[in-house]
Amino acid sequence: MNWFDNVSSDSDQRIAPACLYQGHWRHRLRAHGELLMCRVVLDVAEPRVVAAQVIEQGLVEDLDASELEELNQVMLAQEVHHRPLAWGLTACAMLPLWAKPTFSESQIEEMERIQGYLIDASDDSVDTVLQLRDQFLQGIGMTCEDVHRAVRQPNEYGKSLRKGGRGLAS
């Protein structure tokens, strides 16, 4: 067996292929605020919300980490991941273009492991490791471009302030 044939083999837990669903969800971002329309991507294999944006007065903004975690808890508490179609979500093979993805700890560890393989790869095996990376990302419903979007600095989005002092991602 080649040393990178099974990247997850030295992990305590194998990473399940993503099973992504997307749709809209009404969510209260502030304790006494009104329900706002959000678009979400839910991975029912993990289960967790991979990406979400709030749509308010025609403006679209990514949820920050704490808002995303709160939305995740609400959707899990209502067991949306057990019957996503019943909640109006639709299956999607890959992350939608609008979504700025987040990654689970196990996915991050796997990408770091693959990066280590890439650093150690000989000239002859670099393409194989890159192919392995692409297969892993495809398995979790993402591409290299999604990873790039996830790690961009906020200023690259052209932030501007909106009502409530929160930035707007264009």
mmCIF file of C-alpha atoms in Angstrom:
data_model
loop_
_atom_site.group_PDB
_atom_site.id
_atom_site.type_symbol
_atom_site.label_atom_id
_atom_site.label_comp_id
_atom_site.label_asym_id
_atom_site.label_seq_id
_atom_site.Cartn_x
_atom_site.Cartn_y
_atom_site.Cartn_z
ATOM 1 C CA MET A 1 0.000 0.000 0.000
ATOM 2 C CA ASN A 2 1.256 3.434 -0.915
ATOM 3 C CA TRP A 3 1.860 5.716 2.118
ATOM 4 C CA PHE A 4 -1.029 8.010 1.158
ATOM 5 C CA ASP A 5 -3.508 5.501 -0.289
ATOM 6 C CA ASN A 6 -5.834 5.914 2.670
ATOM 7 C CA VAL A 7 -5.368 9.295 4.270
ATOM 8 C CA SER A 8 -7.899 8.603 7.010
ATOM 9 C CA SER A 9 -6.310 5.275 7.963
ATOM 10 C CA ASP A 10 -4.272 6.753 10.810
ATOM 11 C CA SER A 11 -7.235 8.759 12.113
ATOM 12 C CA ASP A 12 -9.193 7.598 15.136
ATOM 13 C CA GLN A 13 -12.379 8.220 13.228
ATOM 14 C CA ARG A 14 -12.970 8.091 9.489
ATOM 15 C CA ILE A 15 -14.512 11.163 7.952
ATOM 16 C CA ALA A 16 -17.939 10.511 6.529
ATOM 17 C CA PRO A 17 -18.645 11.777 3.030
ATOM 18 C CA ALA A 18 -20.747 14.915 3.126
ATOM 19 C CA CYS A 19 -24.473 14.728 2.593
ATOM 20 C CA LEU A 20 -25.317 18.355 1.899
ATOM 21 C CA TYR A 21 -28.710 20.051 1.878
ATOM 22 C CA GLN A 22 -29.406 23.703 1.186
ATOM 23 C CA GLY A 23 -32.364 25.946 1.681
ATOM 24 C CA HIS A 24 -33.829 28.771 3.708
ATOM 25 C CA TRP A 25 -34.399 29.007 7.450
ATOM 26 C CA ARG A 26 -35.936 31.716 9.593
ATOM 27 C CA HIS A 27 -33.688 32.468 12.540
ATOM 28 C CA ARG A 28 -33.543 35.007 15.361
ATOM 29 C CA LEU A 29 -29.996 36.415 15.581
ATOM 30 C CA ARG A 30 -30.674 38.482 18.699
ATOM 31 C CA ALA A 31 -32.592 37.326 21.763
ATOM 32 C CA HIS A 32 -35.524 39.688 21.242
ATOM 33 C CA GLY A 33 -34.956 40.439 17.574
ATOM 34 C CA GLU A 34 -37.208 39.473 14.740
ATOM 35 C CA LEU A 35 -36.917 36.302 12.719
ATOM 36 C CA LEU A 36 -34.610 36.850 9.757
ATOM 37 C CA MET A 37 -34.374 34.844 6.563
ATOM 38 C CA CYS A 38 -31.160 32.853 6.277
ATOM 39 C CA ARG A 39 -29.890 30.604 3.554
ATOM 40 C CA VAL A 40 -28.133 27.573 4.933
ATOM 41 C CA VAL A 41 -26.130 24.532 3.955
ATOM 42 C CA LEU A 42 -26.492 21.584 6.309
ATOM 43 C CA ASP A 43 -24.314 18.464 6.267
ATOM 44 C CA VAL A 44 -26.561 15.732 7.657
ATOM 45 C CA ALA A 45 -23.665 13.257 7.793
ATOM 46 C CA GLU A 46 -21.861 15.225 10.531
ATOM 47 C CA PRO A 47 -24.536 16.785 11.331
ATOM 48 C CA ARG A 48 -23.733 20.498 11.328
ATOM 49 C CA VAL A 49 -24.430 23.729 9.497
ATOM 50 C CA VAL A 50 -21.561 24.158 7.043
ATOM 51 C CA ALA A 51 -22.415 27.679 5.871
ATOM 52 C CA ALA A 52 -25.130 30.268 6.424
ATOM 53 C CA GLN A 53 -25.952 33.805 5.419
ATOM 54 C CA VAL A 54 -28.590 36.184 6.692
ATOM 55 C CA ILE A 55 -30.694 37.996 4.105
ATOM 56 C CA GLU A 56 -31.933 41.283 5.536
ATOM 57 C CA GLN A 57 -33.513 44.069 3.496
ATOM 58 C CA GLY A 58 -31.924 42.744 0.317
ATOM 59 C CA LEU A 59 -28.438 42.568 1.861
ATOM 60 C CA VAL A 60 -26.639 39.265 2.299
ATOM 61 C CA GLU A 61 -24.064 38.643 5.047
ATOM 62 C CA ASP A 62 -22.210 35.566 6.266
ATOM 63 C CA LEU A 63 -22.984 34.592 9.838
ATOM 64 C CA ASP A 64 -20.016 34.911 12.182
ATOM 65 C CA ALA A 65 -18.755 31.874 14.107
ATOM 66 C CA SER A 66 -20.948 32.397 17.181
ATOM 67 C CA GLU A 67 -24.070 33.057 15.103
ATOM 68 C CA LEU A 68 -23.341 30.002 12.999
ATOM 69 C CA GLU A 69 -22.928 27.855 16.126
ATOM 70 C CA GLU A 70 -26.198 29.184 17.558
ATOM 71 C CA LEU A 71 -28.024 28.433 14.296
ATOM 72 C CA ASN A 72 -26.421 24.989 14.280
ATOM 73 C CA GLN A 73 -27.697 24.282 17.805
ATOM 74 C CA VAL A 74 -31.226 25.428 16.913
ATOM 75 C CA MET A 75 -31.384 23.262 13.785
ATOM 76 C CA LEU A 76 -29.961 20.226 15.606
ATOM 77 C CA ALA A 77 -32.385 20.702 18.506
ATOM 78 C CA GLN A 78 -35.261 20.624 16.016
ATOM 79 C CA GLU A 79 -33.677 17.533 14.404
ATOM 80 C CA VAL A 80 -33.661 19.051 10.931
ATOM 81 C CA HIS A 81 -30.804 16.697 10.013
ATOM 82 C CA HIS A 82 -33.111 13.663 10.383
ATOM 83 C CA ARG A 83 -35.648 14.887 7.798
ATOM 84 C CA PRO A 84 -34.156 17.786 5.818
ATOM 85 C CA LEU A 85 -36.621 17.407 2.943
ATOM 86 C CA ALA A 86 -39.544 17.793 5.342
ATOM 87 C CA TRP A 87 -38.038 21.117 6.452
ATOM 88 C CA GLY A 88 -37.871 22.361 2.851
ATOM 89 C CA LEU A 89 -34.162 21.760 2.269
ATOM 90 C CA THR A 90 -32.970 20.243 -1.004
ATOM 91 C CA ALA A 91 -30.012 17.957 -1.604
ATOM 92 C CA CYS A 92 -26.917 19.402 -3.252
ATOM 93 C CA ALA A 93 -23.812 17.525 -4.371
ATOM 94 C CA MET A 94 -21.420 20.423 -3.832
ATOM 95 C CA LEU A 95 -21.335 23.558 -1.740
ATOM 96 C CA PRO A 96 -23.266 26.385 -3.461
ATOM 97 C CA LEU A 97 -21.164 29.231 -4.856
ATOM 98 C CA TRP A 98 -22.563 31.733 -2.326
ATOM 99 C CA ALA A 99 -21.453 29.679 0.667
ATOM 100 C CA LYS A 100 -18.357 30.498 2.687
ATOM 101 C CA PRO A 101 -17.658 27.059 4.174
ATOM 102 C CA THR A 102 -16.616 26.074 7.642
ATOM 103 C CA PHE A 103 -14.880 22.845 8.509
ATOM 104 C CA SER A 104 -15.144 20.392 11.367
ATOM 105 C CA GLU A 105 -12.061 19.664 13.459
ATOM 106 C CA SER A 106 -11.682 16.232 11.848
ATOM 107 C CA GLN A 107 -11.843 17.766 8.361
ATOM 108 C CA ILE A 108 -9.194 20.330 9.302
ATOM 109 C CA GLU A 109 -6.959 17.582 10.698
ATOM 110 C CA GLU A 110 -7.375 15.610 7.477
ATOM 111 C CA MET A 111 -6.483 18.614 5.318
ATOM 112 C CA GLU A 112 -3.419 19.249 7.496
ATOM 113 C CA ARG A 113 -2.407 15.613 7.095
ATOM 114 C CA ILE A 114 -2.753 15.860 3.308
ATOM 115 C CA GLN A 115 -0.763 19.113 3.360
ATOM 116 C CA GLY A 116 1.993 17.242 5.217
ATOM 117 C CA TYR A 117 1.958 14.558 2.520
ATOM 118 C CA LEU A 118 2.224 17.277 -0.107
ATOM 119 C CA ILE A 119 5.235 18.820 1.627
ATOM 120 C CA ASP A 120 6.963 15.425 1.831
ATOM 121 C CA ALA A 121 5.995 14.288 -1.682
ATOM 122 C CA SER A 122 8.626 13.673 -4.326
ATOM 123 C CA ASP A 123 8.317 15.344 -7.705
ATOM 124 C CA ASP A 124 6.868 12.095 -9.039
ATOM 125 C CA SER A 125 4.117 11.855 -6.413
ATOM 126 C CA VAL A 126 2.967 15.505 -6.108
ATOM 127 C CA ASP A 127 0.207 15.031 -8.692
ATOM 128 C CA THR A 128 -1.035 11.954 -6.861
ATOM 129 C CA VAL A 129 -1.215 13.842 -3.553
ATOM 130 C CA LEU A 130 -3.031 16.739 -5.251
ATOM 131 C CA GLN A 131 -5.479 14.248 -6.705
ATOM 132 C CA LEU A 132 -5.937 12.751 -3.239
ATOM 133 C CA ARG A 133 -6.625 16.225 -1.831
ATOM 134 C CA ASP A 134 -9.178 16.926 -4.547
ATOM 135 C CA GLN A 135 -10.902 13.572 -3.900
ATOM 136 C CA PHE A 136 -11.083 14.320 -0.171
ATOM 137 C CA LEU A 137 -12.552 17.777 -0.792
ATOM 138 C CA GLN A 138 -15.053 16.368 -3.282
ATOM 139 C CA GLY A 139 -16.019 13.777 -0.668
ATOM 140 C CA ILE A 140 -16.970 16.541 1.757
ATOM 141 C CA GLY A 141 -18.750 18.475 -0.993
ATOM 142 C CA MET A 142 -16.112 21.143 -1.529
ATOM 143 C CA THR A 143 -13.439 22.311 -3.920
ATOM 144 C CA CYS A 144 -10.081 24.066 -3.535
ATOM 145 C CA GLU A 145 -11.896 27.321 -4.312
ATOM 146 C CA ASP A 146 -14.199 26.706 -1.318
ATOM 147 C CA VAL A 147 -11.157 26.291 0.930
ATOM 148 C CA HIS A 148 -9.743 29.529 -0.452
ATOM 149 C CA ARG A 149 -13.038 31.364 0.233
ATOM 150 C CA ALA A 150 -13.065 29.981 3.780
ATOM 151 C CA VAL A 151 -9.660 31.415 4.657
ATOM 152 C CA ARG A 152 -9.900 34.801 2.934
ATOM 153 C CA GLN A 153 -9.561 37.859 5.098
ATOM 154 C CA PRO A 154 -12.814 39.844 5.559
ATOM 155 C CA ASN A 155 -11.370 42.914 3.811
ATOM 156 C CA GLU A 156 -11.256 40.979 0.558
ATOM 157 C CA TYR A 157 -15.063 41.000 0.617
ATOM 158 C CA GLY A 158 -15.168 44.798 0.607
ATOM 159 C CA LYS A 159 -16.722 45.181 4.045
ATOM 160 C CA SER A 160 -18.936 48.117 4.750
ATOM 161 C CA LEU A 161 -21.024 48.794 7.820
ATOM 162 C CA ARG A 162 -24.764 48.335 7.840
ATOM 163 C CA LYS A 163 -27.501 48.921 10.373
ATOM 164 C CA GLY A 164 -26.556 47.413 13.700
ATOM 165 C CA GLY A 165 -22.828 47.930 13.143
ATOM 166 C CA ARG A 166 -22.287 44.608 11.397
ATOM 167 C CA GLY A 167 -20.404 44.340 8.153
ATOM 168 C CA LEU A 168 -21.851 43.466 4.780
ATOM 169 C CA ALA A 169 -20.291 40.784 2.626
ATOM 170 C CA SER A 170 -20.912 41.442 -1.032
#
